[in-house]
C-alpha positions in Angstrom: 105.8 105.8 94.7 103.2 103.3 95.5 101.9 100.3 97.8 102.9 96.8 97.9 100.3 94.0 96.8 101.1 92.6 100.4 99.9 96.1 101.9 97.0 96.6 99.9 95.8 92.9 100.2 96.8 92.3 103.8 93.1 92.2 105.1 91.5 91.0 101.8 90.4 87.8 103.4 88.3 89.7 105.7 87.0 92.6 103.7 86.7 90.8 100.2 86.8 87.3 101.2 89.6 86.9 98.5 92.1 84.0 98.6 95.8 84.0 97.3 96.1 80.9 95.0 99.8 81.6 93.9 102.5 84.3 93.4 103.3 84.7 97.0 106.9 85.5 96.1 105.3 88.8 94.4 103.6 90.2 97.4 106.2 93.1 97.4 105.1 94.1 93.7 104.5 98.0 93.9 100.7 99.0 92.8 100.1 102.1 91.0 96.6 101.6 90.0 93.5 99.1 89.4 91.5 97.9 87.0 88.4 96.0 85.6 89.4 94.5 82.3 87.2 91.7 80.7 89.1 92.0 76.9 91.9 89.9 77.0 93.9 92.4 74.9 95.2 94.0 78.3 98.2 95.4 76.8 96.1 98.1 75.3 94.8 99.4 78.8 97.8 99.0 81.3 100.9 101.1 81.7 102.4 98.2 84.3 101.9 98.1 88.2 98.3 97.6 87.9 96.3 95.0 89.9 93.8 93.7 87.1 90.4 92.4 88.1 88.2 90.3 85.8 85.1 87.9 85.8 85.9 86.0 82.5 82.9 87.1 80.6 85.1 86.1 77.3 86.1 83.0 79.0 85.2 80.7 76.3 87.9 77.8 76.1 90.0 76.0 79.2 93.6 77.9 78.0 91.6 81.4 78.1 92.3 82.2 81.6 96.2 81.1 81.2 96.5 83.2 78.0 94.9 86.2 79.8 97.4 85.8 82.6 100.4 85.4 80.0 99.6 88.8 78.9 99.0 90.5 81.9 102.8 89.4 82.9 104.1 90.8 79.6 102.5 93.8 80.4 104.0 94.1 84.2 101.1 93.6 86.2 101.4 93.2 89.8 98.5 90.8 90.9 95.8 89.3 89.1 92.3 88.7 90.5 89.7 86.5 89.2 86.1 87.1 89.9 84.5 83.1 90.3 81.1 82.9 89.4 79.1 82.0 85.9 82.1 83.2 83.6 84.7 81.9 85.4 83.7 78.7 87.8 87.7 77.7 88.8 91.2 78.3 88.0 93.1 75.9 86.6 96.5 74.3 87.9 98.1 75.6 85.0 97.0 79.4 86.0 98.3 78.6 89.3 101.6 77.1 88.6 102.2 80.3 86.0 101.6 82.7 88.7 104.0 81.2 91.0 106.4 80.9 88.2 106.6 84.6 87.5 105.6 85.9 91.0 102.7 87.1 90.1 100.2 87.1 93.0 97.1 85.4 91.9 93.6 86.1 94.0 90.1 84.5 93.9 87.0 86.3 95.1 83.7 85.2 95.4 80.9 86.5 92.9 78.8 87.9 96.1 81.7 90.6 96.4 81.1 93.3 94.1 84.2 94.3 91.7 83.6 98.0 91.4 83.2 98.2 95.5 86.7 96.3 95.9 88.1 98.4 93.2 86.6 101.8 94.5 88.3 101.1 98.1 91.7 100.1 96.3 91.7 103.3 94.4 90.8 105.0 97.8 93.6 103.4 99.4 96.5 104.2 96.8 95.6 107.8 96.6 96.0 108.0 100.3 99.3 106.1 100.3 100.6 108.5 97.8 99.7 111.4 99.4 101.6 110.4 102.4 104.3 109.6 100.3 104.2 113.0 98.4 104.1 114.7 102.1 107.0 112.5 103.4 109.1 113.5 100.2 108.2 117.2 101.0 109.2 117.2 104.4 112.6 115.7 104.0 113.3 118.0 101.3 112.5 121.1 103.4 114.8 119.5 106.1 117.6 119.2 103.4 117.3 122.6 101.9 116.3 124.3 105.4 112.7 125.8 104.3 110.6 126.6 107.0 110.6 125.4 110.8 113.2 122.3 111.3 111.3 121.5 114.7 107.9 121.2 112.8 109.2 119.4 110.2 110.7 116.8 112.7 107.1 116.1 114.0 105.6 115.8 110.7 108.0 112.9 110.2 107.5 111.6 113.6 103.6 111.4 112.5 104.2 109.3 110.0 106.6 106.8 112.0 110.1 108.6 111.4 111.9 109.2 114.5 114.2 112.4 115.3 117.0 109.6 116.4 116.4 107.4 113.6 119.3 106.5 111.1 119.1 107.9 107.5 121.1 106.7 104.4 120.7 108.5 101.2 121.5 107.0 97.9 121.7 109.3 95.1 121.4 107.8 91.1 122.1 108.9 88.0 121.4 107.7 84.2 123.5 108.0 81.1 121.3 106.2 78.3 123.2 105.1 75.0 119.4 105.4 73.5 117.6 108.6 74.3 114.3 107.7 73.1 113.9 104.9 75.6 115.3 106.7 78.5 111.8 107.7 80.0 110.4 104.4 79.9 113.5 102.7 81.5 114.0 105.3 84.2 110.5 105.0 85.4 111.2 101.2 85.4 114.7 101.4 87.4 112.9 104.0 90.0 110.1 101.3 90.5 112.7 98.6 90.8 114.6 100.6 93.3 111.4 100.9 95.4 110.1 97.7 95.5 113.6 96.1 96.4 113.9 98.9 99.5 110.1 97.8 100.8 111.1 94.4 100.7 113.8 95.1 102.8 112.4 97.6 105.2 108.9 99.4 105.5 110.6 103.1 106.2 111.9 104.7 103.0 111.5 108.2 101.2 112.0 108.5 97.5 112.2 111.8 95.0 113.6 113.6 91.9 116.2 115.9 92.6 117.2 117.8 89.5 118.4 114.7 87.2 119.1 112.7 89.9 116.9 110.0 91.9 117.0 109.9 95.4 116.2 107.0 97.7 116.4 107.5 101.6 116.7 104.4 103.8 115.3 104.8 107.1 116.6 102.7 110.1 118.1 100.3 107.5 121.5 98.6 109.0 124.6 98.3 107.0 124.1 95.0 106.1 120.4 96.1 104.8 121.8 98.5 102.8 124.6 96.3 101.3 121.7 93.8 100.6 119.7 96.7 99.1 122.7 97.5 96.4 123.6 93.9 95.8 119.9 93.2 94.9 119.4 96.2 93.1 122.7 96.0 90.8 122.2 92.1 90.0 118.5 93.1 89.0 119.4 95.6 86.5 122.5 93.6 85.2 119.8 91.2 84.1 117.6 93.9 82.5 120.3 94.6 80.2 119.1 98.4 79.8 121.1 100.2 77.5 122.0 102.6 80.9 124.8 103.5 83.0 123.5 103.8 86.6 126.2 105.7 88.7 125.5 105.4 92.6 126.5 107.5 95.2 125.9 106.8 99.0 125.9 108.8 102.1 126.9 107.8 105.9 124.4 106.0 107.7 123.6 109.0 109.7 121.7 109.6 113.0 119.2 111.9 113.6 116.8 114.0 111.2 118.4 117.3 111.9 121.8 116.1 110.6 120.4 115.1 107.3 120.9 118.2 105.1 124.9 117.3 105.3 124.2 113.7 104.9 122.3 114.3 101.8 125.1 116.6 100.2 127.6 113.4 100.8 125.7 111.1 98.7 125.7 113.9 95.9 129.6 114.4 96.5 130.1 110.5 96.4 127.9 110.3 93.2 129.6 113.1 91.7 132.9 111.1 92.4 131.4 107.9 90.9 130.2 110.1 87.8 134.1 110.9 87.0 135.8 107.6 87.9 133.2 105.6 86.2 133.1 103.0 89.1 129.5 102.8 89.4 129.2 102.9 92.9 131.1 104.8 95.7 130.4 105.1 99.5 131.3 108.6 100.6 133.0 106.7 103.9 135.3 105.2 101.1 136.6 108.5 99.5 139.3 109.3 101.8 141.4 111.9 100.6 138.6 112.6 98.2 136.4 114.1 100.9 138.6 117.0 101.7 138.7 117.8 98.1 135.5 117.7 96.9 134.5 119.5 100.0 136.4 122.6 99.0 134.5 125.3 98.2 136.9 127.0 96.1 137.3 125.0 93.3 139.6 127.3 91.5 142.2 126.9 94.3 142.5 123.2 93.1 142.5 124.1 89.3 145.4 126.5 90.2 147.2 123.7 92.1 147.1 121.4 89.6 148.0 123.8 86.5 151.2 124.8 88.4 152.1 120.7 88.8 150.6 118.0 86.9 149.1 120.6 84.2 152.8 121.7 83.2 153.2 117.8 82.4 150.0 117.2 80.6 150.5 120.0 78.6 153.9 118.7 77.7 152.6 115.6 77.1 149.9 116.9 74.7 152.4 119.2 72.2 155.1 116.4 72.1 152.8 113.3 71.9 154.4 111.6 75.1 153.0 109.7 77.9 155.1 111.1 81.0 151.9 111.6 83.0 151.6 107.9 83.0 154.8 107.1 84.1 154.9 109.4 86.6 152.1 108.1 87.9 153.5 104.4 87.8 156.7 105.9 89.4 154.6 107.0 92.4 152.2 104.4 92.8 155.4 102.2 92.8 157.3 104.4 95.7 159.6 105.6 93.4 161.5 102.4 93.2 163.1 102.2 89.7 163.4 98.9 89.6 159.9 98.0 90.0 158.9 100.3 87.4 161.4 99.0 85.1 160.0 95.5 85.7 156.4 96.5 85.0 157.3 98.7 82.0 160.0 96.1 80.5 162.5 98.8 80.1 166.0 99.2 81.5 166.8 100.9 85.0 168.7 103.7 83.2 165.7 104.5 80.9 163.3 104.7 84.2 166.6 107.0 85.7 166.3 109.3 82.2 162.3 109.6 82.2 162.8 110.8 86.1 165.2 113.5 85.2 163.0 114.4 82.2 160.1 115.2 84.3 162.0 116.8 87.0 163.2 119.2 84.4 159.8 119.9 82.9 157.8 120.3 86.0 160.8 121.9 88.3 160.6 119.3 91.0 162.8 116.5 92.9 161.1 113.4 92.9 163.7 112.2 95.4 161.8 114.8 97.8 159.2 113.8 99.6 157.6 116.8 99.6 157.5 117.0 95.7 156.2 113.4 95.6 153.3 114.3 98.0 152.3 117.3 95.7 152.3 115.6 92.7 150.3 112.6 94.1 147.8 115.2 95.5 147.7 116.6 92.0 146.4 113.3 90.8 143.7 113.1 92.8 142.9 116.7 92.2 142.8 115.6 88.4 140.4 113.1 89.3 137.5 115.8 90.0 138.3 119.0 88.3 
Protein backbone atom coordinates (compact mmCIF):
# COMPACT_ATOMS: atom_id res chain seq x y z
CA UNK A 1 0.00 0.00 0.00
CA UNK A 2 1.36 3.41 -0.96
CA UNK A 3 0.59 6.86 -2.34
CA UNK A 4 1.07 7.84 -5.99
CA UNK A 5 3.62 10.36 -7.21
CA UNK A 6 0.79 12.53 -8.55
CA UNK A 7 -0.98 12.63 -5.18
CA UNK A 8 2.24 13.18 -3.27
CA UNK A 9 3.35 16.13 -5.40
CA UNK A 10 -0.08 17.47 -6.36
CA UNK A 11 0.61 20.79 -4.64
CA UNK A 12 4.38 20.69 -5.12
CA UNK A 13 4.44 23.81 -7.29
CA UNK A 14 2.96 25.86 -4.44
CA UNK A 15 4.45 24.08 -1.43
CA UNK A 16 7.99 23.42 -2.65
CA UNK A 17 8.28 25.43 -5.90
CA UNK A 18 8.88 22.16 -7.74
CA UNK A 19 8.38 21.79 -11.51
CA UNK A 20 7.48 18.60 -13.37
CA UNK A 21 9.92 18.42 -16.30
CA UNK A 22 9.30 14.91 -17.60
CA UNK A 23 7.64 11.55 -16.97
CA UNK A 24 4.06 12.77 -16.72
CA UNK A 25 2.84 9.28 -17.72
CA UNK A 26 4.43 7.90 -14.56
CA UNK A 27 2.44 9.99 -12.08
CA UNK A 28 0.56 6.84 -11.04
CA UNK A 29 3.80 5.24 -9.86
CA UNK A 30 3.46 4.22 -6.22
CA UNK A 31 5.70 5.74 -3.56
CA UNK A 32 6.67 3.83 -0.42
CA UNK A 33 9.48 6.04 0.85
CA UNK A 34 11.84 8.93 0.06
CA UNK A 35 15.63 9.32 0.14
CA UNK A 36 18.26 12.03 -0.33
CA UNK A 37 21.10 10.26 -2.15
CA UNK A 38 24.15 12.03 -3.56
CA UNK A 39 26.14 8.90 -4.40
CA UNK A 40 25.23 7.64 -7.85
CA UNK A 41 25.65 4.01 -6.71
CA UNK A 42 21.93 4.14 -5.91
CA UNK A 43 21.16 0.43 -6.19
CA UNK A 44 22.83 -0.15 -2.82
CA UNK A 45 20.29 2.08 -1.06
CA UNK A 46 16.97 1.41 -2.80
CA UNK A 47 14.28 -1.27 -2.60
CA UNK A 48 12.03 0.15 -5.34
CA UNK A 49 9.01 2.47 -5.40
CA UNK A 50 10.90 5.35 -3.80
CA UNK A 51 11.40 9.04 -4.56
CA UNK A 52 15.03 10.12 -4.77
CA UNK A 53 16.28 13.67 -4.17
CA UNK A 54 19.75 14.86 -5.14
CA UNK A 55 21.61 18.14 -5.42
CA UNK A 56 24.31 16.54 -7.57
CA UNK A 57 27.28 17.21 -5.29
CA UNK A 58 29.25 14.61 -7.28
CA UNK A 59 28.07 16.00 -10.63
CA UNK A 60 31.41 16.42 -12.42
CA UNK A 61 30.62 15.81 -16.10
CA UNK A 62 27.86 16.33 -18.64
CA UNK A 63 26.72 12.69 -18.59
CA UNK A 64 26.60 12.30 -14.81
CA UNK A 65 22.93 13.19 -14.34
CA UNK A 66 21.77 10.99 -17.23
CA UNK A 67 23.73 8.02 -15.90
CA UNK A 68 22.26 8.68 -12.46
CA UNK A 69 18.73 8.70 -13.89
CA UNK A 70 19.41 5.42 -15.73
CA UNK A 71 20.57 3.78 -12.49
CA UNK A 72 17.48 5.09 -10.70
CA UNK A 73 15.22 3.56 -13.33
CA UNK A 74 16.97 0.18 -13.03
CA UNK A 75 16.37 0.38 -9.26
CA UNK A 76 12.61 0.89 -9.93
CA UNK A 77 12.58 4.45 -8.61
CA UNK A 78 9.14 6.09 -8.68
CA UNK A 79 10.29 9.70 -9.20
CA UNK A 80 13.49 11.75 -9.39
CA UNK A 81 13.89 15.26 -7.89
CA UNK A 82 16.90 17.43 -8.70
CA UNK A 83 17.80 20.38 -6.48
CA UNK A 84 18.92 23.10 -8.89
CA UNK A 85 21.83 25.12 -7.49
CA UNK A 86 25.64 25.32 -7.39
CA UNK A 87 26.18 21.61 -8.12
CA UNK A 88 23.52 21.04 -10.77
CA UNK A 89 22.69 24.24 -12.61
CA UNK A 90 20.55 22.80 -15.40
CA UNK A 91 18.94 19.53 -16.45
CA UNK A 92 19.91 18.49 -19.96
CA UNK A 93 17.52 17.54 -22.77
CA UNK A 94 18.93 13.99 -22.72
CA UNK A 95 17.81 13.47 -19.11
CA UNK A 96 14.34 14.87 -19.84
CA UNK A 97 13.94 12.65 -22.93
CA UNK A 98 15.06 9.56 -21.02
CA UNK A 99 12.62 10.17 -18.14
CA UNK A 100 9.80 10.71 -20.61
CA UNK A 101 10.72 7.48 -22.39
CA UNK A 102 10.74 5.33 -19.22
CA UNK A 103 7.80 7.20 -17.62
CA UNK A 104 9.78 8.21 -14.53
CA UNK A 105 8.60 11.62 -13.23
CA UNK A 106 11.44 14.15 -13.12
CA UNK A 107 11.10 17.28 -10.99
CA UNK A 108 13.32 20.29 -10.48
CA UNK A 109 13.40 22.15 -7.16
CA UNK A 110 15.05 25.53 -6.41
CA UNK A 111 18.08 25.70 -4.14
CA UNK A 112 16.15 27.89 -1.69
CA UNK A 113 13.81 24.97 -0.90
CA UNK A 114 15.52 22.83 1.72
CA UNK A 115 15.47 19.14 0.76
CA UNK A 116 15.38 18.01 4.40
CA UNK A 117 12.13 19.92 4.98
CA UNK A 118 10.52 18.47 1.87
CA UNK A 119 11.55 14.87 2.61
CA UNK A 120 10.33 15.16 6.21
CA UNK A 121 6.94 16.34 4.98
CA UNK A 122 6.77 13.56 2.39
CA UNK A 123 7.65 10.88 4.94
CA UNK A 124 4.88 12.13 7.21
CA UNK A 125 2.33 12.02 4.39
CA UNK A 126 3.41 8.52 3.33
CA UNK A 127 3.06 7.22 6.90
CA UNK A 128 -0.30 8.97 7.29
CA UNK A 129 -1.54 7.39 4.05
CA UNK A 130 -0.29 3.99 5.16
CA UNK A 131 -2.18 4.25 8.45
CA UNK A 132 -5.39 5.07 6.57
CA UNK A 133 -4.93 2.08 4.27
CA UNK A 134 -4.19 -0.26 7.18
CA UNK A 135 -7.32 1.00 8.92
CA UNK A 136 -9.41 0.46 5.77
CA UNK A 137 -8.06 -3.07 5.28
CA UNK A 138 -8.78 -3.92 8.92
CA UNK A 139 -12.31 -2.50 8.67
CA UNK A 140 -13.25 -4.39 5.51
CA UNK A 141 -11.86 -7.61 7.01
CA UNK A 142 -13.93 -7.03 10.15
CA UNK A 143 -17.01 -6.66 7.94
CA UNK A 144 -16.15 -9.80 5.96
CA UNK A 145 -15.47 -11.95 9.01
CA UNK A 146 -18.25 -10.33 11.07
CA UNK A 147 -16.04 -8.96 13.83
CA UNK A 148 -17.51 -6.16 15.92
CA UNK A 149 -20.58 -4.05 15.22
CA UNK A 150 -21.47 -3.85 11.52
CA UNK A 151 -22.94 -0.33 11.67
CA UNK A 152 -19.82 0.98 13.40
CA UNK A 153 -17.67 -0.59 10.69
CA UNK A 154 -19.84 0.97 7.96
CA UNK A 155 -19.51 4.42 9.54
CA UNK A 156 -15.74 3.94 9.62
CA UNK A 157 -15.76 3.14 5.90
CA UNK A 158 -17.89 6.21 5.18
CA UNK A 159 -15.37 8.46 6.95
CA UNK A 160 -12.88 7.48 4.26
CA UNK A 161 -15.32 8.02 1.38
CA UNK A 162 -16.62 4.46 0.97
CA UNK A 163 -20.40 4.84 1.06
CA UNK A 164 -22.67 2.06 2.34
CA UNK A 165 -24.38 1.72 -1.05
CA UNK A 166 -21.10 1.56 -3.01
CA UNK A 167 -20.37 -1.30 -5.40
CA UNK A 168 -17.64 -3.71 -4.27
CA UNK A 169 -15.81 -6.23 -6.46
CA UNK A 170 -13.33 -8.63 -4.83
CA UNK A 171 -10.41 -9.92 -6.88
CA UNK A 172 -8.59 -12.86 -5.30
CA UNK A 173 -5.15 -13.88 -6.60
CA UNK A 174 -2.91 -16.84 -5.94
CA UNK A 175 0.70 -17.24 -7.09
CA UNK A 176 2.38 -20.52 -8.05
CA UNK A 177 6.13 -20.24 -8.55
CA UNK A 178 8.53 -22.34 -10.58
CA UNK A 179 11.51 -20.92 -8.68
CA UNK A 180 10.68 -20.69 -4.97
CA UNK A 181 13.79 -18.56 -4.27
CA UNK A 182 12.39 -15.57 -6.16
CA UNK A 183 8.81 -15.79 -4.92
CA UNK A 184 9.01 -13.07 -2.24
CA UNK A 185 10.48 -10.46 -4.59
CA UNK A 186 8.14 -11.33 -7.48
CA UNK A 187 5.07 -11.46 -5.23
CA UNK A 188 5.85 -7.98 -3.90
CA UNK A 189 6.30 -6.68 -7.45
CA UNK A 190 3.01 -8.23 -8.62
CA UNK A 191 1.11 -6.75 -5.68
CA UNK A 192 2.53 -3.28 -6.34
CA UNK A 193 1.71 -3.62 -10.03
CA UNK A 194 -1.92 -4.51 -9.23
CA UNK A 195 -2.20 -1.50 -6.89
CA UNK A 196 -0.70 0.88 -9.42
CA UNK A 197 -3.10 -0.25 -12.15
CA UNK A 198 -6.13 -0.17 -9.84
CA UNK A 199 -5.31 3.33 -8.66
CA UNK A 200 -4.76 4.57 -12.23
CA UNK A 201 -8.39 3.65 -13.03
CA UNK A 202 -10.17 4.75 -9.88
CA UNK A 203 -9.25 6.30 -6.54
CA UNK A 204 -11.19 3.94 -4.28
CA UNK A 205 -9.76 0.48 -3.72
CA UNK A 206 -8.57 -1.62 -0.79
CA UNK A 207 -5.94 -4.36 -0.70
CA UNK A 208 -4.89 -6.94 1.86
CA UNK A 209 -3.42 -10.42 2.23
CA UNK A 210 -5.62 -13.33 3.23
CA UNK A 211 -3.80 -16.58 4.00
CA UNK A 212 -1.65 -17.12 0.91
CA UNK A 213 -3.92 -15.01 -1.32
CA UNK A 214 -3.73 -11.39 -2.42
CA UNK A 215 -7.06 -9.56 -2.29
CA UNK A 216 -8.02 -6.39 -4.15
CA UNK A 217 -11.35 -4.73 -3.44
CA UNK A 218 -12.37 -2.43 -6.28
CA UNK A 219 -14.96 0.08 -5.07
CA UNK A 220 -17.35 1.85 -7.44
CA UNK A 221 -15.55 0.48 -10.49
CA UNK A 222 -17.88 -0.12 -13.43
CA UNK A 223 -17.87 -3.52 -15.15
CA UNK A 224 -15.87 -1.84 -17.91
CA UNK A 225 -13.35 -0.57 -15.33
CA UNK A 226 -12.97 -4.08 -13.90
CA UNK A 227 -12.32 -5.52 -17.37
CA UNK A 228 -9.87 -2.69 -18.03
CA UNK A 229 -8.00 -3.45 -14.79
CA UNK A 230 -7.86 -7.15 -15.56
CA UNK A 231 -6.67 -6.74 -19.16
CA UNK A 232 -4.03 -4.17 -18.22
CA UNK A 233 -2.78 -6.27 -15.29
CA UNK A 234 -2.55 -9.49 -17.31
CA UNK A 235 -0.80 -7.70 -20.17
CA UNK A 236 1.71 -6.22 -17.72
CA UNK A 237 2.42 -9.61 -16.13
CA UNK A 238 2.84 -11.31 -19.51
CA UNK A 239 5.47 -8.74 -20.49
CA UNK A 240 7.25 -9.22 -17.14
CA UNK A 241 7.80 -12.91 -18.00
CA UNK A 242 7.80 -14.11 -14.40
CA UNK A 243 8.16 -17.80 -13.63
CA UNK A 244 4.85 -17.53 -11.85
CA UNK A 245 1.36 -18.81 -12.60
CA UNK A 246 -1.27 -16.29 -11.46
CA UNK A 247 -4.79 -17.56 -10.83
CA UNK A 248 -7.57 -15.01 -10.36
CA UNK A 249 -11.11 -15.29 -9.03
CA UNK A 250 -13.49 -12.35 -9.43
CA UNK A 251 -16.66 -11.84 -7.40
CA UNK A 252 -19.85 -10.09 -8.42
CA UNK A 253 -19.81 -6.28 -8.57
CA UNK A 254 -22.06 -6.22 -5.49
CA UNK A 255 -23.88 -3.18 -4.14
CA UNK A 256 -23.93 -2.50 -0.37
CA UNK A 257 -21.20 -2.83 2.26
CA UNK A 258 -23.34 -5.12 4.43
CA UNK A 259 -23.40 -7.82 1.72
CA UNK A 260 -19.66 -8.08 1.21
CA UNK A 261 -18.99 -11.09 3.45
CA UNK A 262 -20.82 -13.28 0.94
CA UNK A 263 -19.22 -11.46 -2.00
CA UNK A 264 -15.74 -12.10 -0.58
CA UNK A 265 -16.48 -15.84 -0.49
CA UNK A 266 -17.63 -15.71 -4.11
CA UNK A 267 -14.21 -14.43 -5.15
CA UNK A 268 -12.56 -17.31 -3.25
CA UNK A 269 -14.89 -19.86 -4.89
CA UNK A 270 -14.05 -18.46 -8.32
CA UNK A 271 -10.34 -18.57 -7.45
CA UNK A 272 -10.67 -22.18 -6.30
CA UNK A 273 -12.21 -23.06 -9.67
CA UNK A 274 -9.53 -21.14 -11.57
CA UNK A 275 -6.83 -23.14 -9.78
CA UNK A 276 -8.53 -26.48 -10.39
CA UNK A 277 -9.21 -25.88 -14.07
CA UNK A 278 -5.96 -23.93 -14.71
CA UNK A 279 -8.03 -21.28 -16.50
CA UNK A 280 -6.09 -18.38 -15.02
CA UNK A 281 -9.13 -16.12 -14.60
CA UNK A 282 -12.70 -17.02 -13.62
CA UNK A 283 -15.62 -14.70 -12.87
CA UNK A 284 -18.06 -15.97 -10.27
CA UNK A 285 -20.97 -14.92 -12.51
CA UNK A 286 -19.71 -17.30 -15.22
CA UNK A 287 -19.43 -20.40 -13.02
CA UNK A 288 -22.90 -21.66 -14.02
CA UNK A 289 -23.57 -25.06 -12.41
CA UNK A 290 -20.27 -24.86 -10.50
CA UNK A 291 -21.93 -22.20 -8.30
CA UNK A 292 -24.27 -24.85 -6.91
CA UNK A 293 -21.55 -27.47 -6.48
CA UNK A 294 -18.98 -25.14 -4.91
CA UNK A 295 -21.54 -23.84 -2.43
CA UNK A 296 -22.37 -27.37 -1.26
CA UNK A 297 -21.25 -27.53 2.35
CA UNK A 298 -21.13 -31.32 2.56
CA UNK A 299 -18.32 -32.11 0.11
CA UNK A 300 -18.54 -35.75 1.15
CA UNK A 301 -21.93 -35.90 -0.59
CA UNK A 302 -20.32 -34.85 -3.86
CA UNK A 303 -17.53 -37.39 -3.42
CA UNK A 304 -20.05 -40.17 -2.76
CA UNK A 305 -22.08 -39.14 -5.80
CA UNK A 306 -18.97 -39.22 -8.00
CA UNK A 307 -17.72 -42.54 -6.63
CA UNK A 308 -21.02 -44.25 -7.48
CA UNK A 309 -21.09 -42.92 -11.05
CA UNK A 310 -17.96 -41.86 -12.91
CA UNK A 311 -15.71 -43.10 -10.13
CA UNK A 312 -16.48 -46.67 -11.19
CA UNK A 313 -15.43 -45.95 -14.77
CA UNK A 314 -12.31 -44.05 -13.67
CA UNK A 315 -11.23 -47.05 -11.59
CA UNK A 316 -11.83 -49.38 -14.55
CA UNK A 317 -9.65 -47.17 -16.81
CA UNK A 318 -6.77 -47.25 -14.32
CA UNK A 319 -6.94 -51.01 -13.87
CA UNK A 320 -7.29 -51.84 -17.58
CA UNK A 321 -5.31 -49.00 -19.17
CA UNK A 322 -8.31 -47.76 -21.15
CA UNK A 323 -9.66 -44.27 -21.84
CA UNK A 324 -13.39 -44.80 -21.51
CA UNK A 325 -13.72 -41.65 -19.40
CA UNK A 326 -12.54 -39.47 -22.29
CA UNK A 327 -14.75 -41.38 -24.71
CA UNK A 328 -17.80 -40.91 -22.49
CA UNK A 329 -17.17 -37.19 -22.10
CA UNK A 330 -16.97 -36.75 -25.88
CA UNK A 331 -20.14 -38.83 -26.28
CA UNK A 332 -22.05 -36.65 -23.82
CA UNK A 333 -20.61 -33.42 -25.28
CA UNK A 334 -21.97 -34.47 -28.67
CA UNK A 335 -25.41 -35.15 -27.26
CA UNK A 336 -25.12 -38.90 -27.73
CA UNK A 337 -24.66 -38.67 -31.50
CA UNK A 338 -22.80 -41.81 -32.58
CA UNK A 339 -22.10 -40.39 -36.05
CA UNK A 340 -20.44 -37.24 -34.64
CA UNK A 341 -18.33 -39.25 -32.19
CA UNK A 342 -17.29 -41.65 -34.96
CA UNK A 343 -16.27 -38.72 -37.16
CA UNK A 344 -14.24 -37.02 -34.42
CA UNK A 345 -12.60 -40.23 -33.22
CA UNK A 346 -11.98 -41.53 -36.74
CA UNK A 347 -13.68 -44.82 -35.89
CA UNK A 348 -16.62 -46.80 -37.24
CA UNK A 349 -20.10 -46.27 -35.79
CA UNK A 350 -20.18 -49.90 -34.72
CA UNK A 351 -17.08 -49.26 -32.60
CA UNK A 352 -18.85 -46.32 -30.97
CA UNK A 353 -21.86 -48.52 -30.24
CA UNK A 354 -19.63 -51.22 -28.71
CA UNK A 355 -17.90 -48.68 -26.50
CA UNK A 356 -21.25 -47.30 -25.33
CA UNK A 357 -22.48 -50.77 -24.41
CA UNK A 358 -19.25 -51.46 -22.56
CA UNK A 359 -19.61 -48.28 -20.49
CA UNK A 360 -23.25 -49.04 -19.73
CA UNK A 361 -22.27 -52.47 -18.46
CA UNK A 362 -19.45 -51.16 -16.25
CA UNK A 363 -21.43 -48.34 -14.65
CA UNK A 364 -24.84 -49.96 -14.77
CA UNK A 365 -26.68 -47.27 -16.72
CA UNK A 366 -28.55 -46.63 -19.96
CA UNK A 367 -26.99 -43.88 -22.08
CA UNK A 368 -30.21 -43.55 -24.05
CA UNK A 369 -31.92 -42.49 -20.83
CA UNK A 370 -31.92 -38.72 -20.23
CA UNK A 371 -31.69 -39.08 -16.43
CA UNK A 372 -28.63 -41.34 -16.68
CA UNK A 373 -26.93 -38.97 -19.13
CA UNK A 374 -27.65 -36.06 -16.78
CA UNK A 375 -26.20 -37.97 -13.79
CA UNK A 376 -22.98 -38.71 -15.66
CA UNK A 377 -22.65 -35.20 -17.09
CA UNK A 378 -23.10 -33.79 -13.59
CA UNK A 379 -20.40 -36.16 -12.37
CA UNK A 380 -17.93 -34.62 -14.80
CA UNK A 381 -18.63 -31.23 -13.22
CA UNK A 382 -18.14 -32.72 -9.76
CA UNK A 383 -14.85 -34.26 -10.89
CA UNK A 384 -13.51 -30.74 -11.53
CA UNK A 385 -13.97 -29.62 -7.94
CA UNK A 386 -13.25 -32.66 -5.75
